[in-house]
Amino acid sequence: MTSPDLPAELKAALDGKLRGFSRNDAAGRAASISKTYRSGGNSGAIRSESDALAYALARMPATYAAVTASLNALIEIRPDLAPKTLLDIGAGPGTATWAAAEAFSCLQHFSLLDANDALRMLALDLARDSTRLRNISYERGEARTALATADAADLVVASYMINEIGEAEQRALAELMWEKTRDTLLVVEPGTPAGYARIIALRAHLIALGAHVAAPCPHDGQCPLQPPDWCHFSQRLQRSRAHMQVKGAEVPFEDERFSYVAVTRAPVPSRRSRVLAQPDVGKVEITAKFCTTEGLSFTKVPRRAKADYAAARRWRWGDAVIEEN
């Protein structure tokens, strides 16, 4: 499994950009950009090199961790997946591209698309000295327009960008993304009820287009969860000193909540149940919430069943489990 922490090359590139950059200025810019996103805005708030760097400092580690966790879950279900080409839609500072490069050593060609010129320039700067990413192709343009003329890729990724476009645009973009997908499409969104709703709508539309769900769902049917419940996961990541300063954080770690769906051209042969929340470990038994091929399930493993109980103690939120007891 790939580590959720930023790779050494990317850390070094960010550290190089930080020389002479005021942490207080970065914190102010990051807070303003975050406020814009929370109020329904988009990356249009990122207008300058300083804005882009402040945004990357604040959000790149968590976004990287979420995309990496999603890719790890996908690889667990599809260990045979060996993409050679990547298409990163709404690529921003290139976060998903870095995550995919770490997850798949077989990737050879990286194409990125985004409408924000400041983020595009930062992505190119960060990749300039990378062994594998120095020759990335990064086109500036609105997602649908740029995607229409882009080459198809084995792996297509759209991370934290669906929320920036309207519902009708989301459906049209889903069709284009699937059209450009040779093998697998991964979409990652914030782990909020609204982010989950976007993922579920996208998932249903892609299945109607002929896609098969690889992760996190063990089925292609309707999601069994009912409001106010929603499907999301959590990935813990370590914060660097600069990250803590920009976020105004006091603890050296962050838990990023995210929702995702990975779909493939071919049906998935292995259907594993998914742990939907951190299991409750009690004195008498362990209770775990699963999404299974048959729907939602609450599994109880008694302490007296020693072998099963020991196995259940290793279950973690987001794990794919072959069978539950």
Coordinates of C-alpha atoms in Angstrom, one line a residue:
M1 CA 0.0 0.0 0.0
T2 CA 1.2 3.5 -0.9
S3 CA 1.9 5.8 2.1
P4 CA -0.7 8.7 2.5
D5 CA 2.2 11.2 3.2
L6 CA 3.6 13.3 0.4
P7 CA 6.5 11.7 -1.4
A8 CA 10.0 13.0 -0.8
E9 CA 10.3 14.6 -4.3
L10 CA 7.1 16.6 -3.8
K11 CA 8.1 17.6 -0.2
A12 CA 11.4 18.9 -1.5
A13 CA 9.8 20.8 -4.3
L14 CA 7.3 22.5 -1.9
D15 CA 10.1 23.3 0.5
G16 CA 12.0 25.0 -2.3
K17 CA 8.9 27.1 -3.2
L18 CA 8.5 28.1 0.5
R19 CA 11.8 29.9 0.8
G20 CA 11.1 33.6 1.6
F21 CA 7.3 32.9 1.6
S22 CA 5.6 34.4 4.7
R23 CA 3.7 31.7 6.7
N24 CA 1.3 34.4 8.0
D25 CA 0.6 35.6 4.4
A26 CA 0.1 32.0 3.3
A27 CA -2.3 31.3 6.2
G28 CA -4.4 34.4 5.4
R29 CA -4.6 33.5 1.7
A30 CA -5.5 29.8 2.5
A31 CA -8.2 30.9 4.9
S32 CA -9.7 33.2 2.3
I33 CA -9.6 30.5 -0.4
S34 CA -11.1 27.9 2.0
K35 CA -14.0 30.3 2.8
T36 CA -14.7 30.8 -0.9
Y37 CA -14.9 27.0 -1.4
R38 CA -17.1 26.5 1.7
S39 CA -19.6 29.1 0.4
G40 CA -19.9 27.3 -3.0
G41 CA -17.1 29.1 -4.9
N42 CA -14.4 27.5 -7.0
S43 CA -10.8 27.8 -7.8
G44 CA -11.4 31.2 -9.4
A45 CA -10.3 32.6 -6.0
I46 CA -6.8 31.3 -6.7
R47 CA -5.4 34.1 -8.9
S48 CA -1.7 34.4 -8.2
E49 CA 1.4 32.3 -7.6
S50 CA 1.2 33.1 -3.9
D51 CA -2.5 32.1 -3.8
A52 CA -1.7 28.8 -5.5
L53 CA 1.2 28.0 -3.1
A54 CA -0.9 28.9 -0.1
Y55 CA -3.7 26.6 -1.4
A56 CA -1.2 23.8 -2.0
L57 CA 0.3 24.1 1.5
A58 CA -3.1 23.9 3.1
R59 CA -4.9 21.3 1.0
M60 CA -2.4 19.3 -1.0
P61 CA -1.4 16.9 1.8
A62 CA -5.0 16.0 2.7
T63 CA -6.1 15.7 -1.0
Y64 CA -3.1 13.5 -1.7
A65 CA -3.9 11.3 1.3
A66 CA -7.5 10.8 0.1
V67 CA -6.6 10.0 -3.5
T68 CA -3.9 7.6 -2.3
A69 CA -6.3 5.8 0.1
S70 CA -8.8 5.5 -2.8
L71 CA -6.1 4.1 -5.1
N72 CA -5.0 1.7 -2.4
A73 CA -8.6 0.4 -2.1
L74 CA -8.8 0.1 -5.9
I75 CA -5.5 -1.8 -6.2
E76 CA -6.6 -4.2 -3.4
I77 CA -9.7 -5.1 -5.5
R78 CA -7.8 -4.9 -8.9
P79 CA -4.2 -6.1 -8.2
D80 CA -3.9 -6.7 -12.0
L81 CA -4.4 -3.1 -12.8
A82 CA -1.3 -1.8 -14.6
P83 CA -2.1 1.5 -16.4
K84 CA 0.4 3.1 -18.7
T85 CA -1.4 6.4 -19.3
L86 CA -3.1 8.8 -16.9
L87 CA -5.6 11.6 -17.5
D88 CA -6.0 13.9 -14.5
I89 CA -9.1 16.1 -14.8
G90 CA -9.3 19.3 -12.8
A91 CA -5.7 18.6 -11.9
G92 CA -5.0 21.7 -9.8
P93 CA -1.4 21.6 -8.5
G94 CA -1.1 18.0 -9.8
T95 CA -2.0 16.2 -6.5
A96 CA -3.7 13.2 -8.0
T97 CA -1.0 12.8 -10.6
W98 CA 1.6 12.6 -7.9
A99 CA -0.5 10.0 -6.0
A100 CA -1.1 7.9 -9.1
A101 CA 2.7 8.0 -10.0
E102 CA 3.5 6.6 -6.5
A103 CA 0.7 4.0 -6.7
F104 CA 1.6 2.7 -10.2
S105 CA 5.3 2.4 -11.2
C106 CA 4.0 1.3 -14.7
L107 CA 2.6 4.7 -15.5
Q108 CA 4.5 6.3 -18.4
H109 CA 2.5 9.2 -19.7
F110 CA 0.7 11.9 -17.6
S111 CA -1.9 14.3 -19.0
L112 CA -3.4 17.0 -16.8
L113 CA -6.3 19.4 -17.5
D114 CA -7.4 22.5 -15.5
A115 CA -8.8 26.0 -16.2
N116 CA -6.7 27.7 -13.4
D117 CA -3.5 29.1 -14.8
A118 CA -1.9 29.8 -11.4
L119 CA -2.4 26.2 -10.3
R120 CA -1.2 24.9 -13.6
M121 CA 2.1 26.9 -13.3
L122 CA 2.6 25.6 -9.8
A123 CA 2.1 22.0 -10.9
L124 CA 4.7 22.4 -13.6
D125 CA 7.1 24.0 -11.1
L126 CA 6.7 21.2 -8.6
A127 CA 7.2 18.6 -11.3
R128 CA 10.2 20.2 -12.9
D129 CA 12.9 18.3 -11.1
S130 CA 10.9 15.1 -10.7
T131 CA 12.4 11.9 -12.1
R132 CA 9.1 10.7 -13.6
L133 CA 6.9 13.8 -13.8
R134 CA 9.2 16.4 -15.4
N135 CA 7.6 15.8 -18.8
I136 CA 3.9 15.9 -17.9
S137 CA 1.5 17.4 -20.4
Y138 CA -0.7 20.0 -18.8
E139 CA -3.4 21.7 -20.8
R140 CA -5.2 24.8 -19.6
G141 CA -8.9 24.8 -20.3
E142 CA -12.4 24.2 -18.9
A143 CA -13.0 20.6 -18.1
R144 CA -15.5 19.7 -20.8
T145 CA -13.8 21.7 -23.5
A146 CA -10.3 20.4 -22.8
L147 CA -11.6 16.8 -22.2
A148 CA -13.4 16.7 -25.5
T149 CA -10.1 16.9 -27.4
A150 CA -8.0 14.9 -24.9
D151 CA -6.6 11.4 -25.7
A152 CA -8.2 8.5 -23.9
A153 CA -6.2 7.0 -21.0
D154 CA -6.0 3.7 -19.1
L155 CA -6.6 5.5 -15.8
V156 CA -8.8 8.7 -15.5
V157 CA -8.9 10.6 -12.2
A158 CA -11.1 13.5 -11.1
S159 CA -10.4 14.5 -7.6
Y160 CA -12.2 17.3 -5.6
M161 CA -13.5 19.0 -8.8
I162 CA -17.0 17.8 -9.4
N163 CA -18.2 20.1 -6.6
E164 CA -17.1 23.1 -8.7
I165 CA -19.6 22.5 -11.5
G166 CA -23.4 22.4 -11.8
E167 CA -25.6 19.3 -11.8
A168 CA -26.3 19.3 -15.5
E169 CA -22.6 19.9 -16.2
Q170 CA -21.7 17.0 -13.9
R171 CA -23.8 14.5 -16.0
A172 CA -22.3 15.7 -19.3
L173 CA -18.8 15.6 -17.8
A174 CA -19.4 12.0 -16.5
E175 CA -20.2 10.9 -20.0
L176 CA -17.1 12.5 -21.4
M177 CA -14.9 11.1 -18.6
W178 CA -16.2 7.6 -19.3
E179 CA -15.7 8.0 -23.0
K180 CA -12.0 8.8 -22.3
T181 CA -11.6 5.9 -19.9
R182 CA -9.9 2.8 -21.4
D183 CA -9.9 0.8 -18.2
T184 CA -10.6 2.6 -14.9
L185 CA -12.2 5.9 -13.7
L186 CA -11.7 7.2 -10.2
V187 CA -13.6 10.1 -8.8
V188 CA -12.9 11.5 -5.3
E189 CA -14.9 14.1 -3.5
P190 CA -15.0 15.6 0.1
G191 CA -16.5 13.2 2.6
T192 CA -19.5 15.3 3.3
P193 CA -23.2 14.4 2.7
A194 CA -23.1 16.7 -0.3
G195 CA -19.9 15.1 -1.6
Y196 CA -21.4 11.7 -1.1
A197 CA -24.6 12.8 -3.0
R198 CA -22.5 13.9 -6.0
I199 CA -20.6 10.6 -5.9
I200 CA -23.8 8.5 -5.8
A201 CA -25.4 10.5 -8.7
L202 CA -22.2 10.1 -10.7
R203 CA -22.0 6.4 -9.9
A204 CA -25.6 5.8 -11.0
H205 CA -25.0 7.6 -14.3
L206 CA -21.8 5.7 -15.0
I207 CA -23.4 2.3 -14.3
A208 CA -26.2 3.3 -16.8
L209 CA -23.4 3.9 -19.3
G210 CA -22.1 0.4 -18.8
A211 CA -19.5 0.9 -16.0
H212 CA -18.9 -1.7 -13.2
V213 CA -18.1 -0.6 -9.7
A214 CA -14.7 -1.8 -8.4
A215 CA -14.6 0.2 -5.1
P216 CA -15.7 1.0 -2.5
C217 CA -19.0 -0.8 -3.3
P218 CA -19.2 -4.6 -3.5
H219 CA -22.1 -4.4 -6.0
D220 CA -23.5 -2.3 -8.8
G221 CA -26.9 -1.9 -7.1
Q222 CA -28.4 1.0 -5.4
C223 CA -26.6 2.3 -2.3
P224 CA -28.3 0.8 0.8
L225 CA -27.6 3.8 3.1
Q226 CA -30.4 6.1 4.0
P227 CA -30.2 9.7 5.2
P228 CA -28.8 11.0 7.5
D229 CA -26.2 8.3 7.0
W230 CA -23.8 8.6 4.1
C231 CA -20.8 6.6 2.7
H232 CA -17.5 8.2 3.4
F233 CA -14.0 7.2 4.7
S234 CA -11.2 8.7 6.7
Q235 CA -7.4 8.9 6.1
R236 CA -5.0 10.1 8.7
L237 CA -1.9 12.0 7.5
Q238 CA 1.0 13.7 9.3
R239 CA 1.3 17.5 9.2
S240 CA 4.6 19.2 8.5
R241 CA 5.5 22.3 10.5
A242 CA 4.6 24.5 7.5
H243 CA 1.3 22.7 7.1
M244 CA 0.5 23.3 10.8
Q245 CA 1.4 26.9 10.5
V246 CA -0.8 27.5 7.5
K247 CA -3.7 25.6 8.9
G248 CA -3.3 27.2 12.3
A249 CA -3.3 23.7 13.7
E250 CA -1.9 22.5 17.1
V251 CA -1.9 18.7 16.5
P252 CA 0.6 17.1 14.2
F253 CA -1.9 15.1 12.2
E254 CA -5.1 15.5 10.2
D255 CA -8.0 13.1 9.4
E256 CA -9.3 13.8 5.9
R257 CA -12.8 12.6 5.3
F258 CA -13.6 11.7 1.6
S259 CA -16.0 9.8 -0.6
Y260 CA -15.0 8.1 -3.8
V261 CA -16.0 5.7 -6.5
A262 CA -13.8 3.7 -8.9
V263 CA -15.5 2.1 -11.9
T264 CA -14.0 -0.2 -14.6
R265 CA -14.8 -1.4 -18.1
A266 CA -14.9 -5.1 -17.1
P267 CA -16.9 -6.7 -14.3
V268 CA -14.9 -7.1 -11.0
P269 CA -14.5 -10.9 -10.3
S270 CA -13.9 -10.4 -6.5
R271 CA -16.7 -8.9 -4.5
R272 CA -15.6 -8.0 -1.0
S273 CA -17.7 -6.5 1.8
R274 CA -16.6 -3.0 2.8
V275 CA -16.3 -1.8 6.4
L276 CA -18.4 1.4 6.5
A277 CA -17.3 2.7 10.0
Q278 CA -14.8 2.0 12.6
P279 CA -15.9 -1.2 14.3
D280 CA -17.2 -1.0 17.9
V281 CA -14.9 -3.2 20.1
G282 CA -16.8 -4.1 23.3
K283 CA -16.0 -6.4 26.2
V284 CA -18.4 -9.0 24.9
E285 CA -18.3 -8.6 21.1
I286 CA -17.2 -6.6 18.1
T287 CA -19.9 -4.9 16.0
A288 CA -19.1 -3.9 12.5
K289 CA -21.1 -2.2 9.8
F290 CA -20.6 -3.6 6.3
C291 CA -21.8 -2.9 2.8
T292 CA -22.1 -6.4 1.3
T293 CA -23.3 -7.9 -2.0
E294 CA -26.7 -8.3 -0.4
G295 CA -26.9 -4.7 1.1
L296 CA -26.2 -3.2 4.5
S297 CA -25.2 -5.6 7.3
F298 CA -24.3 -5.3 11.0
T299 CA -22.0 -8.2 12.0
K300 CA -21.4 -9.2 15.6
V301 CA -18.4 -11.3 16.5
P302 CA -18.5 -12.7 20.1
R303 CA -15.3 -12.7 22.1
R304 CA -15.7 -16.4 22.8
A305 CA -15.1 -17.1 19.1
K306 CA -11.4 -16.4 19.6
A307 CA -10.1 -16.8 16.1
D308 CA -12.9 -14.8 14.5
Y309 CA -12.7 -12.2 17.2
A310 CA -8.9 -11.8 16.7
A311 CA -9.5 -11.3 12.9
A312 CA -12.3 -8.8 13.6
R313 CA -10.0 -6.8 15.8
R314 CA -7.9 -6.1 12.7
W315 CA -10.8 -4.6 10.7
R316 CA -10.5 -0.9 10.1
W317 CA -12.9 1.6 8.6
G318 CA -12.7 1.4 4.8
D319 CA -11.3 -2.2 4.7
A320 CA -12.4 -4.7 2.1
V321 CA -13.2 -8.0 3.8
I322 CA -13.7 -11.2 2.0
E323 CA -16.4 -12.5 4.4
E324 CA -17.7 -11.4 7.7
N325 CA -18.9 -13.6 10.6

